[in-house]
PDB file of C-alpha atoms and ligand atoms in Angstrom:
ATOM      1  CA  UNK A   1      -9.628 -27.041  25.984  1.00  0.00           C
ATOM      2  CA  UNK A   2      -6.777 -27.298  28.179  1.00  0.00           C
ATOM      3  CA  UNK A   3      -5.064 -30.768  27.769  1.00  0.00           C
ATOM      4  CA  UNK A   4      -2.125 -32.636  29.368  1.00  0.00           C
ATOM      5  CA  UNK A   5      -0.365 -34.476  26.972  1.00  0.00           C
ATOM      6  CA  UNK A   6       2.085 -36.970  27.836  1.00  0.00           C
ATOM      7  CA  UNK A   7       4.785 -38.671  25.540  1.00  0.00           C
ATOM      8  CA  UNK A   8       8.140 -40.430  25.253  1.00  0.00           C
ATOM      9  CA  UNK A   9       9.613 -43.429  26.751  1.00  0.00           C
ATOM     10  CA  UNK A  10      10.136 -43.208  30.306  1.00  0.00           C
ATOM     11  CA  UNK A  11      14.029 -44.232  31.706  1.00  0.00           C
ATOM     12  CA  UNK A  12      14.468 -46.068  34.269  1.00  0.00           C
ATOM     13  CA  UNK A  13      18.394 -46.466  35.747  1.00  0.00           C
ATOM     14  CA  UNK A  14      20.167 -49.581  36.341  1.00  0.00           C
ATOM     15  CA  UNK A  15      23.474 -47.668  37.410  1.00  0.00           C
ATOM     16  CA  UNK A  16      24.898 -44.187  36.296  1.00  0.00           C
ATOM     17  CA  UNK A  17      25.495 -45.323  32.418  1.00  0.00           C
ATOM     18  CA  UNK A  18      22.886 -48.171  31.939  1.00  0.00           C
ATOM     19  CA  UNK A  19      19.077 -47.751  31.500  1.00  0.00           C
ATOM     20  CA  UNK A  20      15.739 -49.888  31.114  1.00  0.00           C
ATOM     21  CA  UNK A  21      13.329 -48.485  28.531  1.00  0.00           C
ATOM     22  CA  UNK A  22      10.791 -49.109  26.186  1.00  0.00           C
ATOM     23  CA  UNK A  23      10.357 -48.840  22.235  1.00  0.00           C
ATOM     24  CA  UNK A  24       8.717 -45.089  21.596  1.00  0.00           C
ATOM     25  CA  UNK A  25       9.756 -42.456  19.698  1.00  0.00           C
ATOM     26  CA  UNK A  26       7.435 -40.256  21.622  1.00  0.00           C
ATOM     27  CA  UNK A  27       5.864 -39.142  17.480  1.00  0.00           C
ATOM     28  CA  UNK A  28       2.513 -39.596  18.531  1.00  0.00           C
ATOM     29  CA  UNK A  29       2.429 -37.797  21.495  1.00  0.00           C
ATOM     30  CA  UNK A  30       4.362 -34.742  19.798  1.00  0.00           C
ATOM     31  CA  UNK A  31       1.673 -34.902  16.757  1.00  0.00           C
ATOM     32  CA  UNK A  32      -0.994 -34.836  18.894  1.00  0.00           C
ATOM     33  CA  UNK A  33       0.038 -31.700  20.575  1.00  0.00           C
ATOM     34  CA  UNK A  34       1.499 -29.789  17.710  1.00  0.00           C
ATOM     35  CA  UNK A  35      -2.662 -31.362  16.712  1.00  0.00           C
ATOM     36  CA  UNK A  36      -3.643 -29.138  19.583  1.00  0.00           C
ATOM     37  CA  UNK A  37      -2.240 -26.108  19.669  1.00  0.00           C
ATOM     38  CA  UNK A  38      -3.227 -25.804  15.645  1.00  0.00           C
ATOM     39  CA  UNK A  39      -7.039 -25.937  17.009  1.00  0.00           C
ATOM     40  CA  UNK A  40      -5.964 -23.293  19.685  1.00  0.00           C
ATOM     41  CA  UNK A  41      -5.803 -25.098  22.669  1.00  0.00           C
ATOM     42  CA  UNK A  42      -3.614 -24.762  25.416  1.00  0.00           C
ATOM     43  CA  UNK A  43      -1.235 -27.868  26.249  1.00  0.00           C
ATOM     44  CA  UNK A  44       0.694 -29.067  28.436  1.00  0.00           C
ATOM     45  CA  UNK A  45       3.095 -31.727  26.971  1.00  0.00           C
ATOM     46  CA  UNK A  46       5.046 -34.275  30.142  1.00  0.00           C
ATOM     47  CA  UNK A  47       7.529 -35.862  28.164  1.00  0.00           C
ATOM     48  CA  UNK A  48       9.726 -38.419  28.477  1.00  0.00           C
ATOM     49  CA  UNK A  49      13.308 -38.619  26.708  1.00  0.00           C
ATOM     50  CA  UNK A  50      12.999 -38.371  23.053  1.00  0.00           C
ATOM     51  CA  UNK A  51      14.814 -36.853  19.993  1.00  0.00           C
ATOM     52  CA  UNK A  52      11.993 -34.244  18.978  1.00  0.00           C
ATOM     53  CA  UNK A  53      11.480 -30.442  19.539  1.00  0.00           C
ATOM     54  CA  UNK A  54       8.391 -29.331  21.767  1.00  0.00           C
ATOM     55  CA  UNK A  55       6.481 -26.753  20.185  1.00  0.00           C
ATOM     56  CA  UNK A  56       7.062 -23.756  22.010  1.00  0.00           C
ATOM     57  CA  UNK A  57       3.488 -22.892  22.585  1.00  0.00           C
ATOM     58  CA  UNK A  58       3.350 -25.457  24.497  1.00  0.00           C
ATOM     59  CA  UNK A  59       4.258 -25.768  28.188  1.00  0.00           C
ATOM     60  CA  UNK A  60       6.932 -28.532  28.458  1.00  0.00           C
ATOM     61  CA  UNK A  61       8.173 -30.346  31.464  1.00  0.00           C
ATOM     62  CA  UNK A  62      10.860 -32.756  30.706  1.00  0.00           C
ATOM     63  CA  UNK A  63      10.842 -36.284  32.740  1.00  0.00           C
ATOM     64  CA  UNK A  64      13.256 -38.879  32.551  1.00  0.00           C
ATOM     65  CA  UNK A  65      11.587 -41.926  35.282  1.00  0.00           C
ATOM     66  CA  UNK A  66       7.952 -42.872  35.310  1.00  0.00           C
ATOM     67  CA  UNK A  67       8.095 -41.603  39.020  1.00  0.00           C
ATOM     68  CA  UNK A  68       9.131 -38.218  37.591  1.00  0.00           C
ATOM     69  CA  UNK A  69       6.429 -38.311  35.185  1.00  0.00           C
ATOM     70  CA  UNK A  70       3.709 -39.312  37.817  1.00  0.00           C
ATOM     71  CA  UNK A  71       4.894 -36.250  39.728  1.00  0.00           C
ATOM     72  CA  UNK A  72       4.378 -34.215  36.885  1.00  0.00           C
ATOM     73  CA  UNK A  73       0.942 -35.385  36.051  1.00  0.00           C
ATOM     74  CA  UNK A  74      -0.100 -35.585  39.563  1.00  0.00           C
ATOM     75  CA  UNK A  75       0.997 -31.612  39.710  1.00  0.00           C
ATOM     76  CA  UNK A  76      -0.448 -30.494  36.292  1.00  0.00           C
ATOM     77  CA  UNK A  77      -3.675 -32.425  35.614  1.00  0.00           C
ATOM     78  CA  UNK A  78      -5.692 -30.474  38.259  1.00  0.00           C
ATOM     79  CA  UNK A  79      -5.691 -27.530  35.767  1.00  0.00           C
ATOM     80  CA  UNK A  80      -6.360 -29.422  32.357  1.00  0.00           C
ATOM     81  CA  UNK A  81      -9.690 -30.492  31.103  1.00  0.00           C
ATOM     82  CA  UNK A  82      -8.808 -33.197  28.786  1.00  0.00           C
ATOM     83  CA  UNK A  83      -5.863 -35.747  29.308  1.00  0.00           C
ATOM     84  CA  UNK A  84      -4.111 -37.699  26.751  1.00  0.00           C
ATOM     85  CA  UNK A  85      -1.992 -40.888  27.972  1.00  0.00           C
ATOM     86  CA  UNK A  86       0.176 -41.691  25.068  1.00  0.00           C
ATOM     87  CA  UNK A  87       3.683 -42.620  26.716  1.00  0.00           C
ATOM     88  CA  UNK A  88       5.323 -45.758  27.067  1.00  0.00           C
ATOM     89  CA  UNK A  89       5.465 -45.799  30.889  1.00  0.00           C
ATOM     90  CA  UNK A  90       8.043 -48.550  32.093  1.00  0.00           C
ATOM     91  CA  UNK A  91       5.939 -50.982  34.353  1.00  0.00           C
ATOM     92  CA  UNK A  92       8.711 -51.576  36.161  1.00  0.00           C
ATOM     93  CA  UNK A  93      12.012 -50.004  37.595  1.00  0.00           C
ATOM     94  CA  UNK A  94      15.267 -50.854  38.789  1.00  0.00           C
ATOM     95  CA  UNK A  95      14.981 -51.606  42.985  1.00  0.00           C
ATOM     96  CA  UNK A  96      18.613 -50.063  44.378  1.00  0.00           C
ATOM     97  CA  UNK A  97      19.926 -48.249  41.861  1.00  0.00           C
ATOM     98  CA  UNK A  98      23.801 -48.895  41.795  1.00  0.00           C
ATOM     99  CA  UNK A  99      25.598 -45.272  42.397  1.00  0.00           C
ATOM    100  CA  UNK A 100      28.536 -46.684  40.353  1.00  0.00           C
ATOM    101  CA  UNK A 101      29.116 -48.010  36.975  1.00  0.00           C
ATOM    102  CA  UNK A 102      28.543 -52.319  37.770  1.00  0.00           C
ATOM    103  CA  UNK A 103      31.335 -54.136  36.598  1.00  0.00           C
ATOM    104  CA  UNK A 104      31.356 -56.861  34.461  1.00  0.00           C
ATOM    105  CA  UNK A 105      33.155 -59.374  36.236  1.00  0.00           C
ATOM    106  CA  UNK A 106      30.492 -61.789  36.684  1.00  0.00           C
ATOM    107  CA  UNK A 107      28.532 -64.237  34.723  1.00  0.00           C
ATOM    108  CA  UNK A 108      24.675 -63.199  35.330  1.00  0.00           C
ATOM    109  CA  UNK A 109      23.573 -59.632  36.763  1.00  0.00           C
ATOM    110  CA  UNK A 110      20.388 -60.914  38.647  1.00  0.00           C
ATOM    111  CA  UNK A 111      18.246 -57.188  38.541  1.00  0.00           C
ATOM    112  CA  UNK A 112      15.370 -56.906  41.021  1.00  0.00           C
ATOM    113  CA  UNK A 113      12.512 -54.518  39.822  1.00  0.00           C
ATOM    114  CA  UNK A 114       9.680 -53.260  41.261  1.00  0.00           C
ATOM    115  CA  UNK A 115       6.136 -51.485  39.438  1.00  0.00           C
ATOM    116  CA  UNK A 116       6.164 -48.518  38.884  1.00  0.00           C
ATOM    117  CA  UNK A 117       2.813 -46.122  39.674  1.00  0.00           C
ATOM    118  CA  UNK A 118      -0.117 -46.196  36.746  1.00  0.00           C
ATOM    119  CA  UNK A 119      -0.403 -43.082  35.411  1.00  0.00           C
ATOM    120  CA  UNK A 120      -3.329 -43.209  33.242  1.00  0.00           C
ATOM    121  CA  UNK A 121      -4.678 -45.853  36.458  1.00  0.00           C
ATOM    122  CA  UNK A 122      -4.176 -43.038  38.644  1.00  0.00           C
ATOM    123  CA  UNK A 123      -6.066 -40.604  36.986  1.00  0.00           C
ATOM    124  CA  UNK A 124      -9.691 -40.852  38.264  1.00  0.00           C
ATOM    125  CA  UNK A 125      -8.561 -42.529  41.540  1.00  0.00           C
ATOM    126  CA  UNK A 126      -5.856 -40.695  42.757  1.00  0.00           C
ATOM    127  CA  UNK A 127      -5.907 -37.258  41.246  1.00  0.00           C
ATOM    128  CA  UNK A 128      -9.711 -37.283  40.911  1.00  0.00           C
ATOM    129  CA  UNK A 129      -9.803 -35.669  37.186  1.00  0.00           C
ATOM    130  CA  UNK A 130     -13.396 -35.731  35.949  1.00  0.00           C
ATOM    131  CA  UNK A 131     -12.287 -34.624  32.311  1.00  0.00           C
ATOM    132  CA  UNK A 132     -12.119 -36.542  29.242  1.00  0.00           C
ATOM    133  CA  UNK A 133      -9.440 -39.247  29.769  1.00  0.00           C
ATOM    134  CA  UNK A 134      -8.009 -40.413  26.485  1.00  0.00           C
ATOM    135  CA  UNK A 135      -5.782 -44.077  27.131  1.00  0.00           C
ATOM    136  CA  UNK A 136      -3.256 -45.704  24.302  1.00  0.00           C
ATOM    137  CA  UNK A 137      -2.641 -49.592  24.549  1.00  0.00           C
ATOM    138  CA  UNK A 138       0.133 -51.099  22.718  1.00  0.00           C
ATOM    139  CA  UNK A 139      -0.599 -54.473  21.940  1.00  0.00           C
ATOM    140  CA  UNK A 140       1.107 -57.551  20.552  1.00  0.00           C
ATOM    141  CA  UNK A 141      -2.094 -60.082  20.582  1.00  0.00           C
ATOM    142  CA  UNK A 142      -5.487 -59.890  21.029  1.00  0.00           C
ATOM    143  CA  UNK A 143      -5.258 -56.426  20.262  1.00  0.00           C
ATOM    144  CA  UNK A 144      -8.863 -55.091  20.909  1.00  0.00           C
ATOM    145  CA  UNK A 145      -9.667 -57.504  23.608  1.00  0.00           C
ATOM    146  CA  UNK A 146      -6.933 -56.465  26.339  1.00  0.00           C
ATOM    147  CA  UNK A 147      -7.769 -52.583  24.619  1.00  0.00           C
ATOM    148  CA  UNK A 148     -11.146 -52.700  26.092  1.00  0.00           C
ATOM    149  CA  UNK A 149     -10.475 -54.476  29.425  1.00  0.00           C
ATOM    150  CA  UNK A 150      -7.855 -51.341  29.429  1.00  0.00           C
ATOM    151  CA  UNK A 151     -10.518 -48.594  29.082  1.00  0.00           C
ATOM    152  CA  UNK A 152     -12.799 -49.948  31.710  1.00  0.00           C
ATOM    153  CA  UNK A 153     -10.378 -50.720  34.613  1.00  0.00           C
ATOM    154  CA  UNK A 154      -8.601 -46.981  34.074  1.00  0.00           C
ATOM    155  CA  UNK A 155     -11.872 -45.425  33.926  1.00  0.00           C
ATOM    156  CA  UNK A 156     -11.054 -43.940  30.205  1.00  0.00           C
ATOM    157  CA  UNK A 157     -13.671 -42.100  27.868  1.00  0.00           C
ATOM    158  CA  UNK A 158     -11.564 -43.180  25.173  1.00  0.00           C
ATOM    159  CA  UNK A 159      -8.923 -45.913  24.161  1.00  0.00           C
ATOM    160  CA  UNK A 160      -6.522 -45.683  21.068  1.00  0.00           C
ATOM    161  CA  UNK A 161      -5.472 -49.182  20.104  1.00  0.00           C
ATOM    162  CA  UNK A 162      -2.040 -49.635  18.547  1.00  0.00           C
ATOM    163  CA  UNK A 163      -1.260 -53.031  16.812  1.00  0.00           C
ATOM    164  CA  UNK A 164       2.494 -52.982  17.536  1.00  0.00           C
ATOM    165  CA  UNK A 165       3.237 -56.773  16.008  1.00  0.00           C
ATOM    166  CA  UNK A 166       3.114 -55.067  12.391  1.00  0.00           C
ATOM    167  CA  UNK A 167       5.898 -53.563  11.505  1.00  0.00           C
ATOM    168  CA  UNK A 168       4.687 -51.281   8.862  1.00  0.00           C
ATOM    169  CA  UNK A 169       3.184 -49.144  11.565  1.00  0.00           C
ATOM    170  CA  UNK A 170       3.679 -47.693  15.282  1.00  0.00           C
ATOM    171  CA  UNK A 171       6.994 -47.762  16.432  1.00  0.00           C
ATOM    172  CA  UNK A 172       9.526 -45.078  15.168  1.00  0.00           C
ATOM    173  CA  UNK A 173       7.731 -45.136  11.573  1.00  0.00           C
ATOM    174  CA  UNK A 174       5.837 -42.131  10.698  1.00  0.00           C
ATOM    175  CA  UNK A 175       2.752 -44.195  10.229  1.00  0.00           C
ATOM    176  CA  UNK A 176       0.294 -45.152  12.374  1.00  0.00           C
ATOM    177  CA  UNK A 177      -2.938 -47.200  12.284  1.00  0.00           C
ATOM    178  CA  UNK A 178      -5.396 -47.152  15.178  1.00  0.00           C
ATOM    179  CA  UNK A 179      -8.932 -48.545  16.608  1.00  0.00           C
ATOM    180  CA  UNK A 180     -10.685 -46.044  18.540  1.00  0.00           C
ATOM    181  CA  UNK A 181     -12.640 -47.672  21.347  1.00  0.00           C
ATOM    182  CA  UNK A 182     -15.436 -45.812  22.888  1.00  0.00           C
ATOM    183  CA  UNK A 183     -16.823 -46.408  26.116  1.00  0.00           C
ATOM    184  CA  UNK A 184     -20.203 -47.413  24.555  1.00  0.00           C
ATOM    185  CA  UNK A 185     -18.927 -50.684  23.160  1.00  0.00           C
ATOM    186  CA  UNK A 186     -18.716 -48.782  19.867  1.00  0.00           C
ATOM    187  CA  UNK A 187     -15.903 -48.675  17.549  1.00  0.00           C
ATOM    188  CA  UNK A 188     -13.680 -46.877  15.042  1.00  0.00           C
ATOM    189  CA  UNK A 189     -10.616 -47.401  12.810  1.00  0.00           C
ATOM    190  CA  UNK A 190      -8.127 -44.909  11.727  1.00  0.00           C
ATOM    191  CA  UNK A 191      -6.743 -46.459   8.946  1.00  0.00           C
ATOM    192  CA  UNK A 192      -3.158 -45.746   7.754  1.00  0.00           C
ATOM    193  CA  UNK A 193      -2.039 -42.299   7.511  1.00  0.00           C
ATOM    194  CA  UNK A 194       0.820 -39.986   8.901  1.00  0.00           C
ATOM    195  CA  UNK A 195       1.031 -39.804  12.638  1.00  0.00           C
ATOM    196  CA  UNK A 196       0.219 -36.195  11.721  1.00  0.00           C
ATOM    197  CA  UNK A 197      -2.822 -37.114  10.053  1.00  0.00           C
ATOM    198  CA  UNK A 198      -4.008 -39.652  12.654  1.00  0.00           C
ATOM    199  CA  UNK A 199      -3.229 -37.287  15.512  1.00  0.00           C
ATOM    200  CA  UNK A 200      -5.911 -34.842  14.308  1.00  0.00           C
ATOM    201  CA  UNK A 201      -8.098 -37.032  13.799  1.00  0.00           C
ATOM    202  CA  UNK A 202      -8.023 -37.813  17.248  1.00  0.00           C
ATOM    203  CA  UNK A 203      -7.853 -34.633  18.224  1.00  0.00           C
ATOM    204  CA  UNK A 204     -11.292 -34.021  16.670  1.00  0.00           C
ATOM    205  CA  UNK A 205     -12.749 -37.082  18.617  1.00  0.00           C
ATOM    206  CA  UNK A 206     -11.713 -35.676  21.722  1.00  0.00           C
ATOM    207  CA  UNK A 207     -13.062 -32.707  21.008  1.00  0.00           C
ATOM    208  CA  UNK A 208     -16.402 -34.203  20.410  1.00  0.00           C
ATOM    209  CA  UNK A 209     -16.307 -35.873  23.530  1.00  0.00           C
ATOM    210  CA  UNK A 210     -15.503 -32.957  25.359  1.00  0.00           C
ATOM    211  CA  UNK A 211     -18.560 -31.586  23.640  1.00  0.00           C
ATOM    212  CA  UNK A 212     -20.763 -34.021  24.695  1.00  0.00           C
ATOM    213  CA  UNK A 213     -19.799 -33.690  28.562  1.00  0.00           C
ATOM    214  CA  UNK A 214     -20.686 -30.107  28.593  1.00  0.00           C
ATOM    215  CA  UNK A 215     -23.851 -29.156  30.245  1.00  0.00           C
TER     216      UNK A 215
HETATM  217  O1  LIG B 301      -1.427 -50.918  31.111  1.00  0.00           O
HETATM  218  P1  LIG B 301      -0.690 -50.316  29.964  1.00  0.00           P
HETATM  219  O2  LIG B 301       0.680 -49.837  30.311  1.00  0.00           O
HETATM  220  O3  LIG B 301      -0.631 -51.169  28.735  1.00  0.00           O
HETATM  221  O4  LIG B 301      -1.587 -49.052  29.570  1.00  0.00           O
HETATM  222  C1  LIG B 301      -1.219 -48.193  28.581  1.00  0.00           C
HETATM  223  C2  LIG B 301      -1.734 -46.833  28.868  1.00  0.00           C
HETATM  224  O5  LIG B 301      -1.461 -46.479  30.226  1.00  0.00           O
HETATM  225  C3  LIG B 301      -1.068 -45.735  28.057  1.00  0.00           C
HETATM  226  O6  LIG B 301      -2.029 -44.727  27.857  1.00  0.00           O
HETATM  227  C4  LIG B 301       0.078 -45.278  28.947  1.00  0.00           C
HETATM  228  O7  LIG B 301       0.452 -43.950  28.684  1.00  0.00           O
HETATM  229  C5  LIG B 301      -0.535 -45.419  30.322  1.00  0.00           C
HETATM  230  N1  LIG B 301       0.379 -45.797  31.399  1.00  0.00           N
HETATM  231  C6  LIG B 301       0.619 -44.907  32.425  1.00  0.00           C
HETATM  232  N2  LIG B 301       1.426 -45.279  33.473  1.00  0.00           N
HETATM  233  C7  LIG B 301       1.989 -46.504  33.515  1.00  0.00           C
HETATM  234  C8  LIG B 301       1.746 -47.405  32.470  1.00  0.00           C
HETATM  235  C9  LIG B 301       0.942 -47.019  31.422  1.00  0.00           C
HETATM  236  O8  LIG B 301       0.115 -43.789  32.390  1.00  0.00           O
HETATM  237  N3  LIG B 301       2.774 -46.842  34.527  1.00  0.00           N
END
C-alpha cells in the first residue's frame, strides 16, 4: 500500500507571536506510520507542528495551517491508495492576520474567524480518491453517535472513535482506546493499549479493507 498519513495539530496565526490550536500531540498519527512502514509500506506522513521525529523512511512534508495541510493533501493523495485522517485540523482560522505583534492596550480583543477547508470532507469530493479512506473523530459526548454521522457525510470506509472526555486516554498520554466503526453498521473496540499497540491494530484493519476492495 501506499498511504497518506496525516498528523499533528494544525496552527493557525492570530499575529506574528500568537496562535490558535488544538490539543494533539500528533502520537497517533506518528504510530500509525512508524505501524506502516514496519509492514513495508510506503508513506507519506503531512504533519502538522509537533515535538516527534518522522521516521525517515517516510516522506515528510511539514505544515503549519490547515490551508497548508489541504495543499499538501490535495497534492499528494492522487498517488496513495489508502488515506489516514488522524490530525486535529482547526475548524476555524484567524480572518486578517495582524502583521504585527497586537498590543495589549485594550480590554477585549474581538477575533473574527472563518472555516477552514475539510480535509478528510474533501477527499472523495474534491480530490476524487477512490481508496480506502480511514476518518478519526474526537468526541466529548455522544461519542459513537456524531462518529457515525461522521463516516457517512465524509464518505469514509472506516471511522476511529476517540472518547476524549476521559482523561486516562487520548490526548498527550501514550494510551489510547478506540471504537472502530465500519461502514456496515458493524462495530469494534480497541481496548486500552499503547498508541503503538493500537496503531497496528489499525493498521491491520486497513489492510483488510484494502483487501477486500481489490478485484
Ligand atoms: O469534523 P471533524 O473535524 O470532527 O472530523 C474529524 C476528522 O476529519 C479527522 O479525521 C480529521 O483529521 C479530519 N479533518 C480534516 N480537515 C478538517 C477537519 C477535520 O481533515 N478541517
Amino acid at each position: 500500500m501506499k498511504l497518506l498519513i496525516t498528523a499533528g495539530p494544525t496552527r493557525e496565526p492570530i499575529d506574528p507571536v500568537r496562535y490558535l490550536t488544538n490539543r494533539s500531540s500528533g502520537k497517533m498519527g506518528y504510530a500509525l506510520v512508524e505501524a506502516a512502514l514496519e509492514a513495508g509500506h510506503e508513506v507519506v506522513l503531512v504533519s502538522g507542528p509537533v515535538n516527534l521525529t518522522a521516521p525517515k523512511a517516510a516522506t515528510t512534508v511539514q505544515v503549519e495551517t490547515a490551508v497548508e495541510m489541504y495543499e499538501a493533501v490535495a497534492r499528494e493523495i492522487g498517488s496513495c491508495d489508502t488515506a489516514i485522517f488522524c490530525a486535529a485540523v482547526a475548524d476555524y482560522r484567524v480572518d486578517g492576520i495582524e502583521a504585527s505583534k497586537i498590543k495589549k492596550t485594550e480590554d477585549e480583543l474581538i477575533l473574527k474567524l472563518i472555516k477552514n477547508p475539510d480535509i478528510l470532507g474533501s477527499a472523495r469530493s474534491e480530490f476524487g480518491f477512490s481508496g480506502v479512506l480511514v476518518g478519526f473523530a474526537a468526541e466529548t459526548d455522544d461519542v459513537l453517535a456524531h462518529a457515525q454521522e461522521k463516516m457517512e457525510r465524509k464518505g469514509c470506509d472506516l471511522l476511529v472513535a476517540n472518547d476524549v472526555s476521559r482523561r486516562d486516554i487520548g490526548f498527550d498520554r501514550e494510551e489510547n482506546e478506540v471504537t472502530l466503526l465500519f461502514r456496515s453498521g458493524e462495530s469494534q473496540v480497541l481496548s486500552l493499549a499503547s498508541k503503538k499497540r493500537i496503531g497496528r491494530e489499525i493498521l491491520q484493519v486497513v489492510e483488510n479493507l484494502r483487501d477486500q476492495r481489490k478485484p
